[in-house]
mmCIF file with all atom_site columns, C-alpha atoms in Angstrom:
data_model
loop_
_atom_site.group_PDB
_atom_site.id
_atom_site.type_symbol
_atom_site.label_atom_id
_atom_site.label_alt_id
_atom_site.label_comp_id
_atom_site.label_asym_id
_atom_site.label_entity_id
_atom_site.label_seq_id
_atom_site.pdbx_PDB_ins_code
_atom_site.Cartn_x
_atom_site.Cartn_y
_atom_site.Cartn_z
_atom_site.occupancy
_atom_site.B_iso_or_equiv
_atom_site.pdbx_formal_charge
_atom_site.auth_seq_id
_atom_site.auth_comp_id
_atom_site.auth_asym_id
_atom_site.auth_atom_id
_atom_site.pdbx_PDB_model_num
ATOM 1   C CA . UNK A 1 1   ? -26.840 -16.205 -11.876 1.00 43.00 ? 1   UNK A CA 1
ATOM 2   C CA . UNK A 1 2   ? -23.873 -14.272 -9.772  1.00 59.00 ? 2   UNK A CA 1
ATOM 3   C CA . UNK A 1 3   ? -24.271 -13.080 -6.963  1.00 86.00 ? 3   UNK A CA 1
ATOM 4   C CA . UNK A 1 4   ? -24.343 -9.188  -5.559  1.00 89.00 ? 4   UNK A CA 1
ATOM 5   C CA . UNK A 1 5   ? -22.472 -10.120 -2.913  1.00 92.00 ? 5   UNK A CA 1
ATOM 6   C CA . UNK A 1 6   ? -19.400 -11.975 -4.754  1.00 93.00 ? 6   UNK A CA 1
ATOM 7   C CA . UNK A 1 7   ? -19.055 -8.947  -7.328  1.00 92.00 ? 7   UNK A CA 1
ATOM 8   C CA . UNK A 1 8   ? -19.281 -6.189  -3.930  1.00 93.00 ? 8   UNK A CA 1
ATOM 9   C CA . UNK A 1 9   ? -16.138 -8.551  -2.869  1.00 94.00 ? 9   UNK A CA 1
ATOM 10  C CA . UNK A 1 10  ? -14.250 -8.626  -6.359  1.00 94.00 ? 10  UNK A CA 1
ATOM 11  C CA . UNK A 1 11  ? -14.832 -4.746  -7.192  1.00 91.00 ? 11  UNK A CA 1
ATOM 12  C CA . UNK A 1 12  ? -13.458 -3.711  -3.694  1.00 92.00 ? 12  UNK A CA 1
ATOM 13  C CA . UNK A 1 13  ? -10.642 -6.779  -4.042  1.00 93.00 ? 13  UNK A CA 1
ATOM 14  C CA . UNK A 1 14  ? -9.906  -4.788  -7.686  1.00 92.00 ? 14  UNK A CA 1
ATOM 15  C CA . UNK A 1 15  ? -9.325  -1.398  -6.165  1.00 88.00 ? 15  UNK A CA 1
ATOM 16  C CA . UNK A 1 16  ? -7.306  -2.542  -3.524  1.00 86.00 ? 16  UNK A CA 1
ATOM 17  C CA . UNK A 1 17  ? -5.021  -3.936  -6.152  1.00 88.00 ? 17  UNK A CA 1
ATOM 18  C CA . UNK A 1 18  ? -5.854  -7.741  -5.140  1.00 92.00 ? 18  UNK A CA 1
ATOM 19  C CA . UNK A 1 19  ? -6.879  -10.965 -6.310  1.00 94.00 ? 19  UNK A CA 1
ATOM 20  C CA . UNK A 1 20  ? -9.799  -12.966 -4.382  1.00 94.00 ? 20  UNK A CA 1
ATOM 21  C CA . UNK A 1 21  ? -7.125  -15.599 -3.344  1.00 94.00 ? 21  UNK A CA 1
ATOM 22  C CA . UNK A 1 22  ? -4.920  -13.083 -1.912  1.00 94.00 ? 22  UNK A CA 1
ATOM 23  C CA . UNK A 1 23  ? -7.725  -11.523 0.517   1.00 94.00 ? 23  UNK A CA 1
ATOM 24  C CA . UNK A 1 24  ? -8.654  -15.717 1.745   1.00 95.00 ? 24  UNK A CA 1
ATOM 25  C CA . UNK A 1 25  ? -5.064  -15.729 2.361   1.00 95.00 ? 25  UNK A CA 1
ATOM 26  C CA . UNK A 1 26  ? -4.674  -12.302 4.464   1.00 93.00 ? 26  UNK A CA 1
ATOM 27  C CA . UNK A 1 27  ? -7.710  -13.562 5.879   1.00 95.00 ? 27  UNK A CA 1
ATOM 28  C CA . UNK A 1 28  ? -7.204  -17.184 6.803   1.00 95.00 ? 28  UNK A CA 1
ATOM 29  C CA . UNK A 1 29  ? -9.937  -18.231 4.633   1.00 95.00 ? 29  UNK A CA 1
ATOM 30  C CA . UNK A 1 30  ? -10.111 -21.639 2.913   1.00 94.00 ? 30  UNK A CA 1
ATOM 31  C CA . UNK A 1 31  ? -8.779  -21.445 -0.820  1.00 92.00 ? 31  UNK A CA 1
ATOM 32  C CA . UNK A 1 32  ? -11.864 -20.447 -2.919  1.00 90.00 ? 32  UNK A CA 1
ATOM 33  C CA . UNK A 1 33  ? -13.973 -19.596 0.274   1.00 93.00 ? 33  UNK A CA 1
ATOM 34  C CA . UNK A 1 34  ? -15.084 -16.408 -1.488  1.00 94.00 ? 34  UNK A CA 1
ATOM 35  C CA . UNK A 1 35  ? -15.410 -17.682 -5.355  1.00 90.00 ? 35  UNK A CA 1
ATOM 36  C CA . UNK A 1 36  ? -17.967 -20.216 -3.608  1.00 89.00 ? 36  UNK A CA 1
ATOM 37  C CA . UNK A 1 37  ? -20.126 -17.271 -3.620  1.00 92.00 ? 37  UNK A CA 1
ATOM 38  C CA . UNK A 1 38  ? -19.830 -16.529 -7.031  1.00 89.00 ? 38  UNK A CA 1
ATOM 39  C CA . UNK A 1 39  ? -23.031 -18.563 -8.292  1.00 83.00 ? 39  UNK A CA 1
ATOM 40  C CA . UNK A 1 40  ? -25.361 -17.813 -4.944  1.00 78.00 ? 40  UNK A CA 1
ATOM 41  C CA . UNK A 1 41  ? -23.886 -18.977 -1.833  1.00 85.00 ? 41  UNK A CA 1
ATOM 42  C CA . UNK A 1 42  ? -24.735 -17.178 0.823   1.00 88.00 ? 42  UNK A CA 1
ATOM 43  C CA . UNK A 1 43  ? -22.333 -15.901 3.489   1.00 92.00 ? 43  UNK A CA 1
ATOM 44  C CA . UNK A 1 44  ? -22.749 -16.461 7.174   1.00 93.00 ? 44  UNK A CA 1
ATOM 45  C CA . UNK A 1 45  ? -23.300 -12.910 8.973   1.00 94.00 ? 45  UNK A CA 1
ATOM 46  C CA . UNK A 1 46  ? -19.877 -13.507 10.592  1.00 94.00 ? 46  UNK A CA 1
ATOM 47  C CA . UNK A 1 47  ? -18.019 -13.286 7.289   1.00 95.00 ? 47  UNK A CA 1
ATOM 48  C CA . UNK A 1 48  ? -19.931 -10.896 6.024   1.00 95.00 ? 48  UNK A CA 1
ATOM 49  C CA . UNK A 1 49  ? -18.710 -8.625  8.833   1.00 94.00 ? 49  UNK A CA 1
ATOM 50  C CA . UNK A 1 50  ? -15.189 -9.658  8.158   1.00 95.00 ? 50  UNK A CA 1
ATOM 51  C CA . UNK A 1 51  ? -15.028 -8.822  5.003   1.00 95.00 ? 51  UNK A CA 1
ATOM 52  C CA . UNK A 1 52  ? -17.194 -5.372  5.455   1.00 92.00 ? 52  UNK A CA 1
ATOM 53  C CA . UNK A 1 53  ? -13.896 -4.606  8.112   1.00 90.00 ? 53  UNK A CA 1
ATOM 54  C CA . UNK A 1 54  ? -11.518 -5.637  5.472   1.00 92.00 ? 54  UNK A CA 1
ATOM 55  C CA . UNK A 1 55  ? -12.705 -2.993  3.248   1.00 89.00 ? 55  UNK A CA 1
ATOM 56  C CA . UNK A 1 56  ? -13.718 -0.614  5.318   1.00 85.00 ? 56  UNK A CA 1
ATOM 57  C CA . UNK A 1 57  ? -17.520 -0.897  3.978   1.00 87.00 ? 57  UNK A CA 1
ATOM 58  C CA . UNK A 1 58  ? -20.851 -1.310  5.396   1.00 87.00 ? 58  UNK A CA 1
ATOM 59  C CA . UNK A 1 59  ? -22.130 -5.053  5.653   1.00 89.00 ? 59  UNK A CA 1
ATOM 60  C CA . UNK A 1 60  ? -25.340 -3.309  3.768   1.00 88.00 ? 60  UNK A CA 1
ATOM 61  C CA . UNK A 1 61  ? -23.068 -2.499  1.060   1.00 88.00 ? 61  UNK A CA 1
ATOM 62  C CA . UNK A 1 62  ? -21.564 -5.891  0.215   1.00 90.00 ? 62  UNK A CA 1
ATOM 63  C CA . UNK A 1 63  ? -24.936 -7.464  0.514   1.00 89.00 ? 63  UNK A CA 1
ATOM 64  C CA . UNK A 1 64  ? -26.341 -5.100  -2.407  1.00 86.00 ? 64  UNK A CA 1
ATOM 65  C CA . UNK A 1 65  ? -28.413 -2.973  0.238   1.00 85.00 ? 65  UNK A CA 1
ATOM 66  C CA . UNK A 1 66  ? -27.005 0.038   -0.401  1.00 70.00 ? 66  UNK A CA 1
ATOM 67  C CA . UNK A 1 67  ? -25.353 1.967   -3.103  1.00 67.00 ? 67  UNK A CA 1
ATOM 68  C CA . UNK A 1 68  ? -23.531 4.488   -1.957  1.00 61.00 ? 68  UNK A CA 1
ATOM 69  C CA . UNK A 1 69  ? -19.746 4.862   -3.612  1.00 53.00 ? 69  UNK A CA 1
ATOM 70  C CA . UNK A 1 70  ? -17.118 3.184   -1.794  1.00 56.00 ? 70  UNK A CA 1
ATOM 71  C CA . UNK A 1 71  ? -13.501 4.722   -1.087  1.00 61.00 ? 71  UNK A CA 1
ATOM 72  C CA . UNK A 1 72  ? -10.754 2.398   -0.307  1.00 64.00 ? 72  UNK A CA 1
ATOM 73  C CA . UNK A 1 73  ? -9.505  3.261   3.416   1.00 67.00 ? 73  UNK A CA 1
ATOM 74  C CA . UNK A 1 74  ? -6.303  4.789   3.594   1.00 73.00 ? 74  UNK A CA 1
ATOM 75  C CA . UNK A 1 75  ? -4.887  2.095   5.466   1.00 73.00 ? 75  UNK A CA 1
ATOM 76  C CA . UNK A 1 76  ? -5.878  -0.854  3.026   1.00 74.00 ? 76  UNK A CA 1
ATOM 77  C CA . UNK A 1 77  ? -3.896  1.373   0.071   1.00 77.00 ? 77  UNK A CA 1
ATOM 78  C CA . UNK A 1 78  ? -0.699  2.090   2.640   1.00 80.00 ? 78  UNK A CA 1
ATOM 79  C CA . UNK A 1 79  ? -1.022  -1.706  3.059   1.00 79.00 ? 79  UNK A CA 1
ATOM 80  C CA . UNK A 1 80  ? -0.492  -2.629  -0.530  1.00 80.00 ? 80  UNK A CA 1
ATOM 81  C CA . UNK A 1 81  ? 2.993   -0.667  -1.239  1.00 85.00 ? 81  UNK A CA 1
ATOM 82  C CA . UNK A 1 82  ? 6.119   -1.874  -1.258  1.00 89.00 ? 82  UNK A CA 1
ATOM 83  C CA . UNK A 1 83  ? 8.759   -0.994  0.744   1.00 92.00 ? 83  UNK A CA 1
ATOM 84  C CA . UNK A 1 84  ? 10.357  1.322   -1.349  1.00 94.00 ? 84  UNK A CA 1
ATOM 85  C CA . UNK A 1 85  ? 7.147   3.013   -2.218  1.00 92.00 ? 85  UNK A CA 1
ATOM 86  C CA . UNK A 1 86  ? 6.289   3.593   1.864   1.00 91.00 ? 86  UNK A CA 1
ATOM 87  C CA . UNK A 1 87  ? 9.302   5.207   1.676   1.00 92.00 ? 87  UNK A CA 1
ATOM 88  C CA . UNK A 1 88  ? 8.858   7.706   -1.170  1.00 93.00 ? 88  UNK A CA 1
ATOM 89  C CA . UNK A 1 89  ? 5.276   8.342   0.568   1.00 91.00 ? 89  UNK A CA 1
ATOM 90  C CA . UNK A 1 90  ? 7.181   9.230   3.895   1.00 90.00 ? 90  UNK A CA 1
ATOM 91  C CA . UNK A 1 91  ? 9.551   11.466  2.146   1.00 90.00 ? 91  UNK A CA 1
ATOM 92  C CA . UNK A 1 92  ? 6.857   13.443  0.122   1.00 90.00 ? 92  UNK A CA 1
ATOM 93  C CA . UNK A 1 93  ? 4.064   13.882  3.404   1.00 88.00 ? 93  UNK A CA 1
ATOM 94  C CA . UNK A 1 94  ? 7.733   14.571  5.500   1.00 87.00 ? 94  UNK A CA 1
ATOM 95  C CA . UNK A 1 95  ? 8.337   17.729  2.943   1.00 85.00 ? 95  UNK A CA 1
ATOM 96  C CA . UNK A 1 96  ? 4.646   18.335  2.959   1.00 83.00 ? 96  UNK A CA 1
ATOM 97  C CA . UNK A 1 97  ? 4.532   19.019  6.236   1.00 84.00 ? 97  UNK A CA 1
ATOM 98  C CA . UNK A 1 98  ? 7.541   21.167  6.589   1.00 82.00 ? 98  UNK A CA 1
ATOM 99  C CA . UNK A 1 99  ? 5.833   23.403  3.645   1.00 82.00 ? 99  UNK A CA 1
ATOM 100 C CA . UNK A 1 100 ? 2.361   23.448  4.839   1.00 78.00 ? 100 UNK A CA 1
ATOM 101 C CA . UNK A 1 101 ? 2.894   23.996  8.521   1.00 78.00 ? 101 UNK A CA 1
ATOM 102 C CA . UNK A 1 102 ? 6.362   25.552  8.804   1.00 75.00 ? 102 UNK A CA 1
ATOM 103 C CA . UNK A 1 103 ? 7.014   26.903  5.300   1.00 71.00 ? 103 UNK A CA 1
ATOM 104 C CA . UNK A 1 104 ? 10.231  25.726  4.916   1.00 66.00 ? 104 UNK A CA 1
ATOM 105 C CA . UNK A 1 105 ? 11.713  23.227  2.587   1.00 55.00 ? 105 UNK A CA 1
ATOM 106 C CA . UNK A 1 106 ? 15.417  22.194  2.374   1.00 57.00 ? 106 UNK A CA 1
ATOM 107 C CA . UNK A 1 107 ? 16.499  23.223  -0.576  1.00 51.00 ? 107 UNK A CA 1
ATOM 108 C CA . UNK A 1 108 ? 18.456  20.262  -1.848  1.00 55.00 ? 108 UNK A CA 1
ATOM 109 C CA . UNK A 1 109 ? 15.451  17.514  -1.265  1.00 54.00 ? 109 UNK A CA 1
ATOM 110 C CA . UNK A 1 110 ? 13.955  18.515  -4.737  1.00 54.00 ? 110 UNK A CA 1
ATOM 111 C CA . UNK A 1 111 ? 10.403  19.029  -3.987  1.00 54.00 ? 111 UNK A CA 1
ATOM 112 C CA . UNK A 1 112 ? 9.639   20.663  -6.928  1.00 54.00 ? 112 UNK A CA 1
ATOM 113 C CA . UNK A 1 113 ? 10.571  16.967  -8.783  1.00 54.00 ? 113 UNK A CA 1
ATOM 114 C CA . UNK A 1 114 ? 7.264   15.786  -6.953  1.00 52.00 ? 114 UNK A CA 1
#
């Protein structure tokens, strides 16, 4: 039987764009630490916190306590671009800005390509 806990881990591991070995890396976890859950190992309280600060989740949530819909902090998605693609995100909030708050927009930056 799986466990509630392992599939919290691989959904949120999913929409960050990860695999499980990848987060036991980032996290200094032994290699499989977190498929040893898979079939009903239970996690110690401390990683359980870990992991809920990973994702930016409750610890209630990865234990199956609560349901409530879970949205990726901004920081774990920034964290997952490349290079190039920080800068092409820096580039279109720089031209945001200047059109939100100053409504001005050099004309040869091609914001309307965005």
């Amino acid at each position: 039987m799986e466990n509630i806990f392992y599939n919290r881990v691989l959904e949120l591991a999913e929409k960050c764009g990860k695999s499980i070995n990848q987060i036991e890396r980032e996290l200094g976890y032994p290699r499989n630490a977190l498929h040893n859950y898979k079939y009903g190992n239970e996690p110690s309280a401390s990683r359980v916190v870990n992991l809920s600060d990973y994702f930016n989740v409750s610890p209630k949530y990865l234990l199956g306590i609560g349901e409530k819909d879970v949205e990726i902090s901004i920081d774990i998605l920034f964290k997952n671009l490349s290079e190039e693609q920080k800068k092409e995100l820096s580039k279109i909030s720089y031209k945001w800005l200047l059109l939100r708050f100053y409504k001005m927009v050099p004309l040869s930056d091609g914001f309307d390509d965005i």
